[in-house]
Amino acid sequence: MSIAFSRQPSAFRLMCFIILPAMLSMYGLVAIVTVFMVNELGMSESDAFLINGAASAFSTIIYALGGYLADKILGVKRSLIMGNVGIIVSLFLLSYAAAIGSVSLAMIGLAGGGVSRALANNCPSNIISKAYKSDDIRVDSAFTVYYMMINVGSCISLVITPIIAHKYSYSAGFAIAGLWNILTIFIYISKRSWIENIGAKPDFEKINVKTYLFIIFGLIGLTLLGSWLITNYKLMQILLVIALSVALVLFTMYLRKENAVQQKKMIASLILLGFSVIFFILYKQMPTSLTFFAIHNTRHEFLGIPFDPVSTQALNPFWIIILSPLLAIFYEKNNAKGNGASLPLKFAMGMFFCSLAFLSLAYGASFMADETGRVSAFWLILTHLFQGLGELLISALGISVLAQLVPNHMIGFTLGFRTLTLGISSIIAANLAVYIAVPESSGSVESLQTLPVYASYFFKIGIGATVMAVIMLLTAKKLDNLINDRNNTEKVQAETGQ
């Protein structure tokens, strides 16, 4: 950790400090919102899955807008503050909605959280990216440690928030999540001098009151629109496809303005973003199929220790925390020696680990269940270990890919574009999870009936991930040549006789 953290710039260290409480807040919401909709609002599992997917998609549609505001109008640092204030308001609104059982207020809270995260969540990555030169060998290790900090916050929150929600109330769980964002703002304000000279152009310019008011009322309008859209899944899916298409056109327009070498790097980044869509379809199984498998078909104790099945989501960040510092040090040492694996190869390796995650769980569900239709939590622990390895090689480096392959002036927009691809993943994942959702019933769920459904589902996902991993492996060398422009270099050397 000392190699990967202490040698990083102060901007990186501050973003790590504020991302911890921010993730305690965000994953407090993620941990309980789907189960909250089923248990407290009386929704079916399928409706809860689809609304959760639609809420994620809505947020990702406007992430590009958040990136644009950060880069061109508000500045990264103002966006960070305004977004976190919006998250606080949204979580307290959700807390109140949970207290009175209001579906409409809950939808406004979900939409408001999505709008606010679109403004705030890209800002730390944006600031970190601006703190490094493009050829800095510390970038991979920096983003890996940053990703570890994200997972420290998520791990703690995914454990404690379900316990708070079940022991006290869902209202208390949402309220505590909001309090964490207050701490985020406090830390940032107290140490903002660390990034005094870092930011987008608007960060160093004054903004008039009319601009602030226009943006605030615009965000409120988006929130109200979003609260309606997330309950209309099909329309939400259409809008997401349109938004992604527009972003792709804009990305292409930006690409054409760059020189030939930069164009090749941007094409490679686009392909790698496409690969990451597949990963996030797998990742988004965590709050849906994996969590409800833990509820319906996992024994709720391990080594004699009882646990809340919803808290099994914390297994993913737990493994990230364990593996991140080791991987960061490995990256830094190997990059310094010139022996580091290429980004495309890391992506392919990550997808192989993801395939092992679901194939191992399919095996456990198919052959290791007891007479009641439940399996040991060991299989979920193993699944999240493999998924964590895949995440570190794909998702953690996804931001690093952008920092290295797109021009500095495009980072904000491209982070928003990347988030749109996450929205597509959320929608696809939600629609897949519907196939294993338990129908509405007044009776209890029978584990022996759900077990074969889950086993078949996880097996199919695992096979699909394996096929994708093979494709990624076969294209890794060509993508690496594209990133490093090796073909062009070799041609020039041949022509000059060097």
Coordinates of C-alpha atoms in Angstrom, one line a residue:
M1 CA 0.0 0.0 0.0
S2 CA 2.8 2.4 0.8
I3 CA 4.2 2.1 -2.7
A4 CA 0.8 2.6 -4.3
F5 CA -0.5 5.4 -2.0
S6 CA 2.2 7.5 -0.4
R7 CA 3.8 8.4 -3.7
Q8 CA 0.6 9.6 -5.3
P9 CA -0.3 13.3 -5.7
S10 CA -2.3 15.1 -3.0
A11 CA -5.3 15.3 -5.3
F12 CA -5.4 11.5 -5.5
R13 CA -5.2 11.2 -1.7
L14 CA -8.0 13.7 -1.1
M15 CA -10.3 11.9 -3.6
C16 CA -9.6 8.6 -1.8
F17 CA -10.6 10.3 1.5
I18 CA -13.9 11.7 0.2
I19 CA -14.8 8.6 -1.8
L20 CA -15.0 6.4 1.3
P21 CA -18.0 8.1 3.0
A22 CA -19.5 8.8 -0.4
M23 CA -19.6 5.0 -1.1
L24 CA -20.8 4.3 2.4
S25 CA -23.8 6.4 1.4
M26 CA -24.3 5.1 -2.2
Y27 CA -24.0 1.5 -1.3
G28 CA -26.3 2.0 1.7
L29 CA -28.9 2.7 -0.9
V30 CA -27.9 -0.1 -3.2
A31 CA -27.9 -2.6 -0.4
I32 CA -31.5 -2.2 0.6
V33 CA -33.5 -0.5 -2.2
T34 CA -34.5 -3.6 -4.2
V35 CA -35.5 -5.6 -1.0
F36 CA -37.2 -2.4 0.3
M37 CA -39.4 -2.2 -2.7
V38 CA -40.4 -5.9 -2.3
N39 CA -40.8 -6.0 1.5
E40 CA -42.1 -2.5 2.3
L41 CA -43.7 -1.2 -0.9
G42 CA -45.4 -4.5 -1.8
M43 CA -43.9 -4.9 -5.3
S44 CA -43.2 -8.2 -7.0
E45 CA -39.6 -9.2 -7.4
S46 CA -39.8 -8.7 -11.2
D47 CA -41.2 -5.2 -10.8
A48 CA -38.5 -4.3 -8.2
F49 CA -35.8 -5.6 -10.5
L50 CA -37.1 -3.6 -13.5
I51 CA -37.5 -0.4 -11.5
N52 CA -34.0 -0.8 -10.1
G53 CA -32.7 -1.3 -13.6
A54 CA -34.7 1.6 -14.9
A55 CA -33.5 3.9 -12.1
S56 CA -29.9 3.0 -12.9
A57 CA -30.5 3.6 -16.6
F58 CA -32.1 7.0 -16.0
S59 CA -29.1 8.0 -13.9
T60 CA -26.7 6.9 -16.6
I61 CA -28.6 8.8 -19.4
I62 CA -27.9 12.1 -17.6
Y63 CA -24.3 11.2 -16.6
A64 CA -23.1 12.7 -19.8
L65 CA -24.9 15.9 -18.9
G66 CA -23.2 15.8 -15.5
G67 CA -19.9 15.4 -17.3
Y68 CA -20.7 18.3 -19.6
L69 CA -21.7 20.6 -16.7
A70 CA -18.5 19.7 -14.9
D71 CA -16.3 20.3 -17.9
K72 CA -18.0 23.4 -19.5
I73 CA -20.2 25.3 -17.0
L74 CA -19.9 24.5 -13.3
G75 CA -16.5 23.1 -13.1
V76 CA -15.6 19.7 -11.5
K77 CA -15.3 21.0 -7.9
R78 CA -18.6 22.9 -7.9
S79 CA -20.3 19.9 -9.4
L80 CA -18.9 17.7 -6.7
I81 CA -20.4 19.9 -4.0
M82 CA -23.8 20.4 -5.6
G83 CA -24.2 16.7 -6.5
N84 CA -23.5 15.6 -2.9
V85 CA -26.0 18.1 -1.5
G86 CA -28.6 16.7 -3.9
I87 CA -27.8 13.1 -2.8
I88 CA -28.4 14.1 0.8
V89 CA -31.8 15.6 0.0
S90 CA -32.8 12.6 -2.0
L91 CA -31.8 10.1 0.7
F92 CA -33.7 12.0 3.4
L93 CA -36.7 12.0 1.1
L94 CA -36.4 8.3 0.6
S95 CA -36.2 7.9 4.4
Y96 CA -39.4 9.9 4.8
A97 CA -41.1 7.9 2.0
A98 CA -40.1 4.6 3.8
A99 CA -41.5 5.9 7.0
I100 CA -44.9 6.7 5.5
G101 CA -44.9 3.9 2.8
S102 CA -45.2 6.3 -0.1
V103 CA -44.4 4.8 -3.5
S104 CA -44.5 8.1 -5.3
L105 CA -42.1 9.8 -2.9
A106 CA -39.8 6.8 -3.1
M107 CA -39.6 7.1 -6.8
I108 CA -38.8 10.8 -6.6
G109 CA -36.1 10.0 -4.1
L110 CA -34.6 7.3 -6.4
A111 CA -34.7 9.7 -9.4
G112 CA -33.2 12.6 -7.4
G113 CA -30.4 10.4 -6.2
G114 CA -29.7 9.4 -9.8
V115 CA -29.7 13.1 -11.0
S116 CA -27.4 14.1 -8.1
R117 CA -25.0 11.2 -8.7
A118 CA -24.8 12.1 -12.4
L119 CA -23.5 15.5 -11.2
A120 CA -21.2 14.2 -8.5
N121 CA -19.9 10.7 -9.1
N122 CA -17.6 11.4 -12.1
C123 CA -15.9 14.3 -10.4
P124 CA -13.4 12.4 -8.2
S125 CA -12.2 10.3 -11.2
N126 CA -12.1 13.5 -13.3
I127 CA -9.9 15.2 -10.8
I128 CA -7.6 12.2 -10.4
S129 CA -7.2 12.0 -14.2
K130 CA -6.2 15.6 -14.3
A131 CA -3.5 15.1 -11.7
Y132 CA -1.4 12.7 -13.8
K133 CA 0.5 13.0 -17.1
S134 CA -0.5 10.6 -19.8
D135 CA 2.7 8.6 -19.5
D136 CA 2.8 8.4 -15.7
I137 CA 3.4 4.7 -14.7
R138 CA 1.6 5.3 -11.4
V139 CA -1.8 5.5 -13.1
D140 CA -2.8 1.8 -13.0
S141 CA -1.8 1.5 -9.4
A142 CA -3.5 4.7 -8.5
F143 CA -6.9 3.8 -9.9
T144 CA -6.6 0.3 -8.4
V145 CA -6.1 1.7 -4.9
Y146 CA -8.8 4.3 -5.6
Y147 CA -11.1 1.4 -6.5
M148 CA -10.1 -0.3 -3.3
M149 CA -11.3 2.7 -1.3
I150 CA -14.6 2.6 -3.2
N151 CA -14.9 -1.0 -2.1
V152 CA -13.9 -0.3 1.5
G153 CA -16.9 2.0 1.7
S154 CA -19.2 -0.3 -0.1
C155 CA -18.2 -3.4 2.0
I156 CA -18.9 -1.7 5.3
S157 CA -22.2 -0.2 4.0
L158 CA -23.4 -3.5 2.5
V159 CA -22.9 -5.2 5.8
I160 CA -24.3 -2.7 8.2
T161 CA -27.1 -1.0 6.2
P162 CA -29.2 -4.2 5.8
I163 CA -28.8 -4.9 9.5
I164 CA -29.9 -1.4 10.4
A165 CA -32.9 -1.7 8.0
H166 CA -34.0 -5.0 9.4
K167 CA -33.4 -4.3 13.1
Y168 CA -34.7 -0.8 13.1
S169 CA -36.3 0.4 9.8
Y170 CA -35.6 1.1 6.1
S171 CA -36.2 4.7 7.0
A172 CA -33.2 4.6 9.4
G173 CA -31.1 2.9 6.7
F174 CA -31.7 5.6 4.1
A175 CA -31.2 8.4 6.7
I176 CA -27.8 7.1 7.8
A177 CA -26.8 6.8 4.2
G178 CA -27.6 10.5 3.8
L179 CA -25.5 11.4 6.8
W180 CA -22.4 9.9 5.2
N181 CA -22.7 12.4 2.4
I182 CA -22.6 15.2 4.9
L183 CA -19.2 13.9 6.0
T184 CA -18.1 13.7 2.3
I185 CA -18.7 17.5 1.9
F186 CA -17.1 18.3 5.3
I187 CA -13.8 16.4 4.3
Y188 CA -13.7 18.0 0.9
I189 CA -14.2 21.6 2.2
S190 CA -11.6 21.2 4.9
K191 CA -8.9 19.9 2.5
R192 CA -9.9 21.7 -0.8
S193 CA -6.6 23.5 -0.9
W194 CA -5.0 20.1 -1.9
I195 CA -6.6 20.6 -5.4
E196 CA -6.4 24.3 -5.6
N197 CA -4.6 24.2 -9.0
I198 CA -6.5 21.3 -10.4
G199 CA -9.8 21.4 -12.2
A200 CA -11.7 22.2 -15.4
K201 CA -11.6 25.6 -16.9
P202 CA -14.9 26.8 -15.3
D203 CA -13.4 26.0 -11.8
F204 CA -11.2 29.1 -12.2
E205 CA -14.0 31.3 -13.4
K206 CA -16.9 33.0 -11.6
I207 CA -20.5 31.9 -12.2
N208 CA -23.4 34.2 -11.9
V209 CA -26.5 33.6 -9.8
K210 CA -28.8 33.2 -12.8
T211 CA -26.7 30.2 -14.0
Y212 CA -26.9 28.6 -10.6
L213 CA -30.7 29.0 -10.5
F214 CA -31.2 27.7 -14.0
I215 CA -29.1 24.6 -13.2
I216 CA -30.9 23.9 -9.9
F217 CA -34.4 24.2 -11.3
G218 CA -33.3 22.1 -14.3
L219 CA -32.1 19.4 -12.0
I220 CA -35.4 19.5 -10.1
G221 CA -37.3 19.2 -13.3
L222 CA -35.2 16.2 -14.4
T223 CA -35.9 14.6 -11.0
L224 CA -39.6 14.8 -11.4
L225 CA -39.4 13.5 -15.0
G226 CA -37.2 10.7 -13.9
S227 CA -39.6 9.6 -11.1
W228 CA -42.2 9.0 -13.8
L229 CA -39.8 7.4 -16.3
I230 CA -38.4 4.8 -13.9
T231 CA -41.9 3.2 -13.5
N232 CA -42.2 3.0 -17.3
Y233 CA -39.5 0.5 -18.1
K234 CA -40.0 0.1 -21.8
L235 CA -39.9 3.9 -22.5
M236 CA -36.9 4.1 -20.3
Q237 CA -35.1 1.5 -22.4
I238 CA -35.9 3.3 -25.6
L239 CA -34.6 6.6 -24.2
L240 CA -31.4 4.9 -23.1
V241 CA -30.8 3.5 -26.5
I242 CA -31.4 7.0 -28.1
A243 CA -29.1 8.6 -25.5
L244 CA -26.3 6.1 -26.1
S245 CA -26.6 6.6 -29.9
V246 CA -26.3 10.3 -29.5
A247 CA -23.3 10.0 -27.3
L248 CA -21.7 7.6 -29.8
V249 CA -22.2 10.1 -32.6
L250 CA -20.7 12.8 -30.5
F251 CA -17.7 10.6 -29.6
T252 CA -17.2 9.9 -33.3
M253 CA -17.3 13.6 -34.1
Y254 CA -14.7 14.3 -31.4
L255 CA -12.6 11.4 -32.7
R256 CA -12.4 12.8 -36.2
K257 CA -10.9 16.0 -34.9
E258 CA -7.9 14.2 -33.4
N259 CA -4.7 13.1 -35.1
A260 CA -4.3 9.6 -36.5
V261 CA -2.5 8.2 -33.4
Q262 CA -5.1 9.5 -31.0
Q263 CA -7.9 8.2 -33.2
K264 CA -6.6 4.7 -32.9
K265 CA -6.4 5.0 -29.2
M266 CA -10.0 6.3 -29.0
I267 CA -11.2 3.4 -31.2
A268 CA -9.5 0.9 -28.9
S269 CA -11.1 2.6 -25.9
L270 CA -14.5 2.3 -27.5
I271 CA -14.0 -1.4 -28.1
L272 CA -12.9 -1.9 -24.5
L273 CA -15.9 0.0 -23.3
G274 CA -18.0 -2.4 -25.3
F275 CA -16.4 -5.3 -23.5
S276 CA -17.0 -3.7 -20.2
V277 CA -20.7 -3.7 -20.9
I278 CA -20.6 -7.5 -20.7
F279 CA -18.8 -7.4 -17.4
F280 CA -21.4 -5.0 -15.9
I281 CA -24.3 -7.2 -16.9
L282 CA -22.6 -9.8 -14.7
Y283 CA -21.8 -7.3 -12.0
K284 CA -25.4 -6.1 -11.8
Q285 CA -26.6 -9.6 -10.9
M286 CA -25.4 -8.7 -7.3
P287 CA -28.4 -6.8 -6.1
T288 CA -30.9 -9.0 -8.0
S289 CA -30.2 -12.7 -8.8
L290 CA -27.3 -13.2 -6.4
T291 CA -29.0 -11.4 -3.5
F292 CA -32.3 -13.3 -3.9
F293 CA -30.4 -16.6 -4.4
A294 CA -28.8 -15.8 -1.0
I295 CA -32.3 -15.2 0.4
H296 CA -34.1 -18.2 -1.1
N297 CA -31.4 -20.9 -1.6
T298 CA -28.5 -20.3 0.8
R299 CA -28.2 -21.4 4.4
H300 CA -28.1 -18.2 6.5
E301 CA -25.1 -19.2 8.6
F302 CA -21.5 -20.0 7.8
L303 CA -19.1 -21.8 10.2
G304 CA -21.9 -21.6 12.8
I305 CA -22.2 -17.8 12.4
P306 CA -25.6 -16.4 11.3
F307 CA -25.7 -13.6 8.7
D308 CA -28.3 -11.4 6.9
P309 CA -28.6 -12.8 3.4
V310 CA -28.9 -9.3 1.9
S311 CA -25.4 -8.5 3.4
T312 CA -23.8 -11.2 1.2
Q313 CA -23.4 -8.3 -1.3
A314 CA -20.5 -7.2 0.9
L315 CA -18.5 -10.3 -0.2
N316 CA -17.7 -8.6 -3.5
P317 CA -16.1 -5.5 -2.0
F318 CA -14.5 -7.6 0.8
W319 CA -12.4 -9.5 -1.8
I320 CA -11.7 -6.2 -3.7
I321 CA -10.2 -4.8 -0.5
I322 CA -8.0 -7.9 0.1
L323 CA -6.8 -8.1 -3.5
S324 CA -6.5 -4.4 -4.5
P325 CA -3.3 -3.4 -2.7
L326 CA -1.6 -6.7 -3.8
L327 CA -2.6 -6.0 -7.4
A328 CA -1.6 -2.4 -7.3
I329 CA 1.9 -3.2 -6.1
F330 CA 2.2 -5.9 -8.7
Y331 CA 1.2 -3.5 -11.4
E332 CA 3.7 -0.8 -10.3
K333 CA 6.6 -3.2 -10.0
N334 CA 5.9 -4.9 -13.4
N335 CA 5.3 -1.7 -15.2
A336 CA 8.5 -0.3 -13.9
K337 CA 10.3 -3.3 -15.4
G338 CA 8.4 -3.1 -18.6
N339 CA 6.7 -6.4 -18.0
G340 CA 3.1 -5.3 -17.5
A341 CA 0.3 -7.1 -19.3
S342 CA -1.6 -5.1 -21.9
L343 CA -5.0 -3.6 -21.0
P344 CA -6.8 -5.8 -23.5
L345 CA -5.2 -8.9 -22.0
K346 CA -6.2 -7.8 -18.5
F347 CA -9.8 -7.4 -19.7
A348 CA -9.7 -10.9 -21.2
M349 CA -8.3 -12.4 -18.0
G350 CA -11.0 -10.6 -16.0
M351 CA -13.8 -12.0 -18.1
F352 CA -12.4 -15.6 -17.5
F353 CA -12.6 -15.0 -13.8
C354 CA -16.2 -13.8 -14.2
S355 CA -17.1 -16.9 -16.1
L356 CA -15.6 -19.0 -13.2
A357 CA -17.7 -17.0 -10.7
F358 CA -21.1 -18.1 -12.3
L359 CA -20.0 -21.6 -13.3
S360 CA -18.9 -22.3 -9.8
L361 CA -22.2 -21.1 -8.4
A362 CA -24.1 -23.1 -10.9
Y363 CA -22.1 -26.2 -9.8
G364 CA -22.9 -25.6 -6.2
A365 CA -26.6 -25.1 -6.9
S366 CA -26.8 -28.2 -9.1
F367 CA -24.8 -30.7 -7.0
M368 CA -24.2 -29.4 -3.5
A369 CA -27.6 -28.4 -2.2
D370 CA -29.1 -30.1 0.9
E371 CA -32.5 -31.8 1.1
T372 CA -34.2 -28.4 1.7
G373 CA -32.8 -26.9 -1.5
R374 CA -30.2 -24.7 0.1
V375 CA -26.4 -24.5 -0.3
S376 CA -23.5 -23.5 1.9
A377 CA -22.6 -19.8 1.8
F378 CA -19.1 -21.0 0.7
W379 CA -20.4 -21.0 -2.9
L380 CA -21.3 -17.4 -2.8
I381 CA -18.0 -16.6 -1.1
L382 CA -16.2 -18.3 -4.0
T383 CA -18.4 -16.6 -6.6
H384 CA -17.6 -13.2 -5.2
L385 CA -13.9 -14.0 -5.1
F386 CA -13.8 -14.7 -8.8
Q387 CA -16.1 -11.8 -9.6
G388 CA -13.9 -9.5 -7.5
L389 CA -10.8 -10.6 -9.5
G390 CA -12.7 -9.9 -12.7
E391 CA -13.8 -6.6 -11.5
L392 CA -10.3 -5.4 -10.6
L393 CA -9.1 -6.4 -14.1
I394 CA -12.0 -4.8 -16.0
S395 CA -13.9 -2.2 -14.0
A396 CA -11.1 -0.8 -11.9
L397 CA -9.0 -0.4 -15.0
G398 CA -11.9 0.9 -17.1
I399 CA -11.4 4.5 -15.8
S400 CA -7.7 4.0 -16.2
V401 CA -8.3 3.2 -19.9
L402 CA -10.0 6.5 -20.4
A403 CA -7.3 8.4 -18.6
Q404 CA -4.7 6.9 -20.9
L405 CA -6.5 6.6 -24.2
V406 CA -8.7 9.8 -24.6
P407 CA -7.5 13.4 -24.7
N408 CA -7.6 15.3 -21.5
H409 CA -10.3 17.7 -22.7
M410 CA -12.6 14.8 -23.4
I411 CA -12.3 13.0 -20.1
G412 CA -15.5 14.5 -18.5
F413 CA -17.7 13.7 -21.6
T414 CA -16.1 10.2 -22.0
L415 CA -16.7 9.3 -18.3
G416 CA -20.4 10.2 -18.9
F417 CA -20.4 8.1 -22.1
R418 CA -18.9 5.2 -20.2
T419 CA -21.7 5.5 -17.6
L420 CA -24.3 5.3 -20.4
T421 CA -22.8 1.9 -21.3
L422 CA -23.4 0.9 -17.6
G423 CA -27.0 1.9 -18.1
I424 CA -27.4 -0.5 -21.0
S425 CA -25.8 -3.2 -18.7
S426 CA -28.3 -2.4 -15.9
I427 CA -31.3 -2.7 -18.2
I428 CA -30.1 -6.0 -19.7
A429 CA -29.2 -7.4 -16.3
A430 CA -32.6 -6.4 -14.9
N431 CA -34.4 -8.1 -17.8
L432 CA -32.4 -11.2 -17.4
A433 CA -33.0 -11.3 -13.7
V434 CA -36.8 -11.2 -14.3
Y435 CA -36.6 -14.8 -15.5
I436 CA -35.6 -16.0 -12.1
A437 CA -37.9 -13.6 -10.1
V438 CA -40.3 -15.4 -7.8
P439 CA -43.9 -14.6 -8.8
E440 CA -46.2 -12.7 -6.4
S441 CA -47.7 -15.2 -3.9
S442 CA -49.3 -15.1 -0.5
G443 CA -47.4 -18.2 0.5
S444 CA -43.7 -18.7 1.4
V445 CA -41.1 -19.3 -1.3
E446 CA -40.2 -23.0 -1.7
S447 CA -36.4 -23.4 -2.0
L448 CA -36.6 -26.7 -3.9
Q449 CA -38.7 -25.0 -6.6
T450 CA -36.3 -22.1 -7.1
L451 CA -33.1 -24.0 -6.9
P452 CA -33.1 -25.6 -10.4
V453 CA -34.2 -22.2 -11.9
Y454 CA -31.1 -20.5 -10.4
A455 CA -28.8 -23.3 -11.3
S456 CA -29.8 -23.2 -15.0
Y457 CA -29.6 -19.4 -15.0
F458 CA -26.1 -19.2 -13.5
F459 CA -24.9 -21.9 -15.8
K460 CA -26.1 -20.1 -18.9
I461 CA -24.5 -16.8 -17.8
G462 CA -21.2 -18.6 -17.0
I463 CA -21.1 -20.2 -20.5
G464 CA -21.9 -16.8 -22.1
A465 CA -19.1 -15.2 -20.1
T466 CA -16.7 -17.9 -21.2
V467 CA -17.5 -17.3 -24.9
M468 CA -16.9 -13.6 -24.4
A469 CA -13.6 -14.2 -22.6
V470 CA -12.4 -16.2 -25.6
I471 CA -13.3 -13.4 -28.0
M472 CA -11.5 -10.9 -25.9
L473 CA -8.4 -13.0 -25.7
L474 CA -8.3 -13.5 -29.5
T475 CA -8.6 -9.7 -30.1
A476 CA -6.2 -8.7 -27.3
K477 CA -3.1 -8.5 -29.4
K478 CA -4.8 -6.5 -32.2
L479 CA -6.2 -4.0 -29.7
D480 CA -2.8 -3.6 -28.1
N481 CA -1.2 -2.8 -31.4
L482 CA -4.0 -0.3 -32.0
I483 CA -3.4 1.4 -28.6
N484 CA 0.4 1.6 -29.1
D485 CA 0.3 2.2 -32.8
R486 CA 2.8 -0.7 -33.3
N487 CA 1.8 -1.4 -36.9
N488 CA 2.5 2.1 -37.9
T489 CA 5.7 2.2 -36.0
E490 CA 6.9 -1.0 -37.6
K491 CA 6.0 0.4 -41.1
V492 CA 8.0 3.6 -40.5
Q493 CA 11.0 1.6 -39.3
A494 CA 10.9 -0.7 -42.4
E495 CA 10.7 2.3 -44.7
T496 CA 13.7 4.1 -43.0
G497 CA 15.7 0.9 -42.7
Q498 CA 16.0 1.3 -38.9

